[in-house]
mmCIF file of C-alpha atoms in Angstrom:
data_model
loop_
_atom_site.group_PDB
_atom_site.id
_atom_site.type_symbol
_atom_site.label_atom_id
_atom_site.label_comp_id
_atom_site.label_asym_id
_atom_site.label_seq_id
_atom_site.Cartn_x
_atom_site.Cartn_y
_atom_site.Cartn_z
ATOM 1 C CA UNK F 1 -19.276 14.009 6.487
ATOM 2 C CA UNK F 2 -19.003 11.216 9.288
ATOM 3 C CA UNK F 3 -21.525 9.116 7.458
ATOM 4 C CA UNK F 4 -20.043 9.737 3.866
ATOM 5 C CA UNK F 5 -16.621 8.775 4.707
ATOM 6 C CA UNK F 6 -17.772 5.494 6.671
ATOM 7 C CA UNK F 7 -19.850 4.607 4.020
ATOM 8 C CA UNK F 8 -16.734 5.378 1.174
ATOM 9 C CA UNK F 9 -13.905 3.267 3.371
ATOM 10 C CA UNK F 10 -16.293 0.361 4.059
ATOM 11 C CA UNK F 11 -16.945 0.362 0.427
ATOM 12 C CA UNK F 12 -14.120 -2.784 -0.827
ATOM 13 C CA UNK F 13 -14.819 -4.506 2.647
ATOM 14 C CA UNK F 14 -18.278 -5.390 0.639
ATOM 15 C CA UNK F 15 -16.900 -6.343 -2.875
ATOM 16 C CA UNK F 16 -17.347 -9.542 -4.247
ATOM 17 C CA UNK F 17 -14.056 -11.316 -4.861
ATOM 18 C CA UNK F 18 -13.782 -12.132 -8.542
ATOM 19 C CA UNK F 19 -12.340 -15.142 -8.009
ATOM 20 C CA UNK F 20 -9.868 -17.510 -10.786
ATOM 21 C CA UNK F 21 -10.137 -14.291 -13.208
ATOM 22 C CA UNK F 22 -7.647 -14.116 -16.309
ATOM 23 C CA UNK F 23 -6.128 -10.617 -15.707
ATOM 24 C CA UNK F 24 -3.725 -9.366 -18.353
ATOM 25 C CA UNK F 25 -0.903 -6.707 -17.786
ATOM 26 C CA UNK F 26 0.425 -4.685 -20.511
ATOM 27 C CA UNK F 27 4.125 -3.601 -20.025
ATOM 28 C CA UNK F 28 4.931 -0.555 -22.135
ATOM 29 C CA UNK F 29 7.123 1.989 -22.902
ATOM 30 C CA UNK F 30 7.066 4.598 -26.172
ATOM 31 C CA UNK F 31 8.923 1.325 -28.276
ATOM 32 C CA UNK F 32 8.255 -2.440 -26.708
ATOM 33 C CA UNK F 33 5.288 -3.565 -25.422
ATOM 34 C CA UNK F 34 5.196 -6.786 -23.350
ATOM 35 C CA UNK F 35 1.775 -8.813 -21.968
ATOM 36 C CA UNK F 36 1.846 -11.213 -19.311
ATOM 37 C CA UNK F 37 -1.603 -12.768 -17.593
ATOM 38 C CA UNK F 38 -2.383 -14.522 -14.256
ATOM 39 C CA UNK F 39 -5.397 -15.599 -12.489
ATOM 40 C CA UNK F 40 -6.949 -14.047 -9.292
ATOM 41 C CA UNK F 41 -6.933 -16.096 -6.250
ATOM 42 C CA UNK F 42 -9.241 -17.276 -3.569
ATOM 43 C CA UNK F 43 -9.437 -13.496 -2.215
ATOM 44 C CA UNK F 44 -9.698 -11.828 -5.804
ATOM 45 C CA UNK F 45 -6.117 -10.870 -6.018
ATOM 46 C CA UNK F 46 -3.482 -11.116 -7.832
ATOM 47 C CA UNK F 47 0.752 -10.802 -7.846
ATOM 48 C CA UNK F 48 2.672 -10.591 -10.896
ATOM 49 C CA UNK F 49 6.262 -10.972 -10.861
ATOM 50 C CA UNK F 50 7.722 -10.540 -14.633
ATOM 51 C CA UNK F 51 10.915 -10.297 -16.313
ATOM 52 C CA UNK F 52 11.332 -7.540 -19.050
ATOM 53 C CA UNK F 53 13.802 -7.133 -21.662
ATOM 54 C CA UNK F 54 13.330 -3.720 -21.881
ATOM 55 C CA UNK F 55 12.960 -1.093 -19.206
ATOM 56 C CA UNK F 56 8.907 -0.005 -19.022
ATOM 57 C CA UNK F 57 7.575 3.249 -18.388
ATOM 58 C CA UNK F 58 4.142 2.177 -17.555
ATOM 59 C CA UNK F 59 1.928 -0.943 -16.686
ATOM 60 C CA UNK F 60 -1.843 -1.347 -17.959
ATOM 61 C CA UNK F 61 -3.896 -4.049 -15.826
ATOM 62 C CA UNK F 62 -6.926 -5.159 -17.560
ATOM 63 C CA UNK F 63 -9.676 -7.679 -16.337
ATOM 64 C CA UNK F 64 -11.938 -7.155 -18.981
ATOM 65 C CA UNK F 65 -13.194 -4.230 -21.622
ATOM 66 C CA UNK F 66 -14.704 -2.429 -19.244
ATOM 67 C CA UNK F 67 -12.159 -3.193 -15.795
ATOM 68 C CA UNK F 68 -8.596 -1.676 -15.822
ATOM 69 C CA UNK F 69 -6.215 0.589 -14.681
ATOM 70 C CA UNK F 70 -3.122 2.342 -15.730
ATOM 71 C CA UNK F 71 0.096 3.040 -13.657
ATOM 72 C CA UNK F 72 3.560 5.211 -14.659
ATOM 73 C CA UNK F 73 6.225 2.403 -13.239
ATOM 74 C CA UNK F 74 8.800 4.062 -10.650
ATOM 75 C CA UNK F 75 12.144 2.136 -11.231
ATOM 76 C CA UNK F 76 14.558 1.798 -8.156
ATOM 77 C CA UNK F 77 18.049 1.443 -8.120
ATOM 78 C CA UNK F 78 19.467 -1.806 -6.528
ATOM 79 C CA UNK F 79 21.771 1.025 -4.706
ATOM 80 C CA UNK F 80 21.116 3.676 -2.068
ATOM 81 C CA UNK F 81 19.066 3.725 1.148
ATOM 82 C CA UNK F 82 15.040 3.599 1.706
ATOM 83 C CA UNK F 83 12.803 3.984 4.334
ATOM 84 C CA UNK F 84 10.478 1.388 5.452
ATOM 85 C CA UNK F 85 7.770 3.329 7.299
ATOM 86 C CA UNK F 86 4.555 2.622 9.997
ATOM 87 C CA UNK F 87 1.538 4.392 8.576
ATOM 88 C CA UNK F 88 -0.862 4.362 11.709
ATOM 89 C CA UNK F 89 0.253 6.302 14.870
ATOM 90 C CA UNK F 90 3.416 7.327 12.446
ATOM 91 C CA UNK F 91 2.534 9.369 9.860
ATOM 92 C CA UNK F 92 -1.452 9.034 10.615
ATOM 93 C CA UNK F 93 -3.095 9.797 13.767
ATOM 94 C CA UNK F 94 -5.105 6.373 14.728
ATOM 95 C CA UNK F 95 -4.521 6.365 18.582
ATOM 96 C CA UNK F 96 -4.429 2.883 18.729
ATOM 97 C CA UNK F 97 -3.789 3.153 22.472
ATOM 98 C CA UNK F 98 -6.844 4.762 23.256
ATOM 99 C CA UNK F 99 -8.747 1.487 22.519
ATOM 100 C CA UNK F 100 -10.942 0.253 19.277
ATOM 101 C CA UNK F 101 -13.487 2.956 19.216
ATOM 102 C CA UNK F 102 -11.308 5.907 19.141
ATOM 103 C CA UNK F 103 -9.275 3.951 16.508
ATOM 104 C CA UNK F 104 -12.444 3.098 14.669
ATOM 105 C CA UNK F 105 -13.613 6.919 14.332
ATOM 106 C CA UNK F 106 -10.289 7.701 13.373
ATOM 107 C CA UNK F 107 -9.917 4.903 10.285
ATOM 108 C CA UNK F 108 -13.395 5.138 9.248
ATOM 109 C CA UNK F 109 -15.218 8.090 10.521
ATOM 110 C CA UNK F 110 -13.128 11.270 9.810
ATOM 111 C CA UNK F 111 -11.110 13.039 7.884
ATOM 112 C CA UNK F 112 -8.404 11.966 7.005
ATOM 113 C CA UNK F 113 -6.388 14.968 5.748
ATOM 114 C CA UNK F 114 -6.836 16.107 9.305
ATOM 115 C CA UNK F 115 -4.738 13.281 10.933
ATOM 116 C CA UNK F 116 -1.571 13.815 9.451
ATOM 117 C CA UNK F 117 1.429 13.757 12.571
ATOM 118 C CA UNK F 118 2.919 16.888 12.783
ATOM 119 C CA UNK F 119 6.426 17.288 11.514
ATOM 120 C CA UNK F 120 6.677 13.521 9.564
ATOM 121 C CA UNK F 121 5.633 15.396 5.919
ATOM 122 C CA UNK F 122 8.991 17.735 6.338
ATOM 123 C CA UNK F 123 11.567 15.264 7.594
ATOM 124 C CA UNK F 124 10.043 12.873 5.203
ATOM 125 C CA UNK F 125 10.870 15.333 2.477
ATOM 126 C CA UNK F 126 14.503 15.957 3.792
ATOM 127 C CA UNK F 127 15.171 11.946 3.767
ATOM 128 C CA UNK F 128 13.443 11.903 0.193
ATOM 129 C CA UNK F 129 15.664 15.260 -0.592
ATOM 130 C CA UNK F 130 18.768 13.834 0.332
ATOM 131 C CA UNK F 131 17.591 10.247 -2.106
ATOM 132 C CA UNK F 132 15.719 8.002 0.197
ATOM 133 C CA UNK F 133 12.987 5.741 -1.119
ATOM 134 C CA UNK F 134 10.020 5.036 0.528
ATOM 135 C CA UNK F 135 7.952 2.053 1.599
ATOM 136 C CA UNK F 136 4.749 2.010 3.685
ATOM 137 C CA UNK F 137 3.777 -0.705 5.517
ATOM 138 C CA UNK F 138 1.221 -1.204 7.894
ATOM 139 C CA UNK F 139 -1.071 -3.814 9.403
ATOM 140 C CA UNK F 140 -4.701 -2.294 8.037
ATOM 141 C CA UNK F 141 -5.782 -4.587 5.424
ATOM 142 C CA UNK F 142 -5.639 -4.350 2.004
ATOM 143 C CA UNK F 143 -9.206 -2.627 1.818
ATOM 144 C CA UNK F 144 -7.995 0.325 3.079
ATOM 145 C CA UNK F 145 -5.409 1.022 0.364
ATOM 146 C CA UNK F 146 -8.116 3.499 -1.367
ATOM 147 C CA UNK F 147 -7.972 5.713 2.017
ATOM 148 C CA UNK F 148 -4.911 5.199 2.825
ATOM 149 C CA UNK F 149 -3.003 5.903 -0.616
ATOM 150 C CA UNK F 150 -5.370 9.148 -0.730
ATOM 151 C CA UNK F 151 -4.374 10.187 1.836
ATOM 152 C CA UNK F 152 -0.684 9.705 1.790
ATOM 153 C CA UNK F 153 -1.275 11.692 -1.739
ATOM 154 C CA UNK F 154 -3.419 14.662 -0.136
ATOM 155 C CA UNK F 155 -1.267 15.115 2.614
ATOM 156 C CA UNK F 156 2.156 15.205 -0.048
ATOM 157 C CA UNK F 157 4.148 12.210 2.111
ATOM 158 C CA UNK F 158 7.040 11.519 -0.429
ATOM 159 C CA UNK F 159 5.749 8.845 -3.195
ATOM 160 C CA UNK F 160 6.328 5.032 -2.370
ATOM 161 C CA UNK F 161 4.851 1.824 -2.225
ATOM 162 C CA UNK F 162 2.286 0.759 0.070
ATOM 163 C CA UNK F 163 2.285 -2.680 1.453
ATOM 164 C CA UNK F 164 -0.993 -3.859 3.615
ATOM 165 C CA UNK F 165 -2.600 -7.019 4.819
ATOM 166 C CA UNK F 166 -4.434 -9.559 3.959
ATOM 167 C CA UNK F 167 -6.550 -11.327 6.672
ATOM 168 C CA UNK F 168 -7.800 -14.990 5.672
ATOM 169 C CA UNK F 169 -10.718 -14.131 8.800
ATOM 170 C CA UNK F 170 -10.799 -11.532 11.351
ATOM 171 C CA UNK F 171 -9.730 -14.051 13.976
ATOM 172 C CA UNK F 172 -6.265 -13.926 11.742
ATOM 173 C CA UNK F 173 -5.980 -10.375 13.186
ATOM 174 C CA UNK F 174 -6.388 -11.536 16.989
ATOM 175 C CA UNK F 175 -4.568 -14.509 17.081
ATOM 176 C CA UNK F 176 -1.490 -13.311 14.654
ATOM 177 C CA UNK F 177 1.245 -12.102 17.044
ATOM 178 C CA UNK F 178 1.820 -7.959 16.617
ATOM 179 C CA UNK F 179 5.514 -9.011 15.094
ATOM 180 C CA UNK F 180 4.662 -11.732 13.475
ATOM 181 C CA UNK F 181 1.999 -9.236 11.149
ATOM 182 C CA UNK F 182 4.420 -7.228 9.252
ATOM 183 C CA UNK F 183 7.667 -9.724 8.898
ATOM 184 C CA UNK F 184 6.539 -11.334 5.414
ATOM 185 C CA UNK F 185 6.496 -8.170 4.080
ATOM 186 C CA UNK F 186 9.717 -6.629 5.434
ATOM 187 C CA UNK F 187 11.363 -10.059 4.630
ATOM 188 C CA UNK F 188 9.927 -9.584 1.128
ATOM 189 C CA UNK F 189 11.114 -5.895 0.839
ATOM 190 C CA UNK F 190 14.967 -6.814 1.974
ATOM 191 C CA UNK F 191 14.780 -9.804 -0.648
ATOM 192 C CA UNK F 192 14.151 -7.162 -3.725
ATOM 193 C CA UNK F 193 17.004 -4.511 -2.556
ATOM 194 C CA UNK F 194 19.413 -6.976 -1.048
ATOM 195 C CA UNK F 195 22.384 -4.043 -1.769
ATOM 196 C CA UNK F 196 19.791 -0.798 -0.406
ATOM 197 C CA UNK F 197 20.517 0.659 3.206
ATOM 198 C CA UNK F 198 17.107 0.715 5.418
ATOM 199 C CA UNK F 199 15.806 2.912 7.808
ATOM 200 C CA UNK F 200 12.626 1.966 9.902
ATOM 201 C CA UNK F 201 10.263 4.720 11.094
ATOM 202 C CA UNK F 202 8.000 3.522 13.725
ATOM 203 C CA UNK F 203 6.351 4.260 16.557
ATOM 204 C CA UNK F 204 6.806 1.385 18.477
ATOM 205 C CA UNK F 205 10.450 1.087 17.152
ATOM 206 C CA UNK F 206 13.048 1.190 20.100
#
């Protein structure tokens, strides 16, 4: 099982980027239909930003024929309060204090179902209950978003979106200050709901 899930989660740390790609996304709802394209970057991603006239139910990403993905769109109002949450050592048991090898077995080696902290699914649930939104945000890069977004789904944690990193090198990691890691993103979150109330759930959060 060790050598299975290692072998899964170090899976996208091996893809080639595809890099200067057209990719084309298909806005849609049972009426209008809108397509807008953009090219990959240096990393083989890609963030589209687009501006409907019509209010779509679902998004279609295609690379090619053979490449792409379909996604029901969750719309949020501008109003109300959401909850920017920590995934590691917050909902997920990493035990990042117990050093890099205990936090390695714990990202890569086992199972992640298992790791869920006890009692975050059920107050998670009340803030969703009572009309929270969700964001999760962590540090991990962006090839852990498989494992991660399984896991958030096999566990039932409240639906949201799932911000992670990108690291240019792994010396980005080491010489990025801690705070300095997450701030684009929270700066980027509080830019999109300027009128939303926000909680943060963290461990490290004082």
């Amino acid at each position: 099982m060790a050598h299975s899930n290692l072998m899964n989660r170090l899976r996208p740390f091996y893809a080639m980027s595809q890099v200067n790609v057209p990719v084309s996304a298909f806005f849609y709802n049972d009426t209008d239909s809108r397509q807008r394209t953009i090219y990959t970057n240096a990393w083989g991603q890609f963030a589209l930003r687009a501006a409907l006239d019509f209010v779509p139910t679902h998004v279609r990403v295609m690379a090619s024929e053979h490449l792409s993905a379909i996604q029901e769109i969750s719309i949020e109002s501008p109003f109300g309060t959401s909850v920017i949450s920590d995934i590691d050592d917050t909902i997920k048991h990493t035990d990042m204090l117990s050093g890099a090898r205990e936090a390695f077995r714990n990202a890569f080696l086992r199972d992640l179902d298992e790791l869920l902290v006890d009692g975050v699914r059920e107050w998670y649930h009340q803030l969703a209950d009572a009309g929270a939104r969700f964001h999760y945000v962590s540090n991990s890069p962006w090839q852990l978003f498989p494992a991660l977004s399984r896991f958030l789904r096999n566990v039932g944690m409240p639906q949201g979106s799932i911000h992670l990193k990108q690291y240019s090198g792994m010396l980005q990691g080491v010489f990025e200050p801690v705070a300095e890691r997450k701030k684009s993103t929270l700066d980027r979150i509080a830019r999109d709901f300027p009128q939303r109330h926000f909680i943060l759930g963290d461990s490290d959060a004082t």
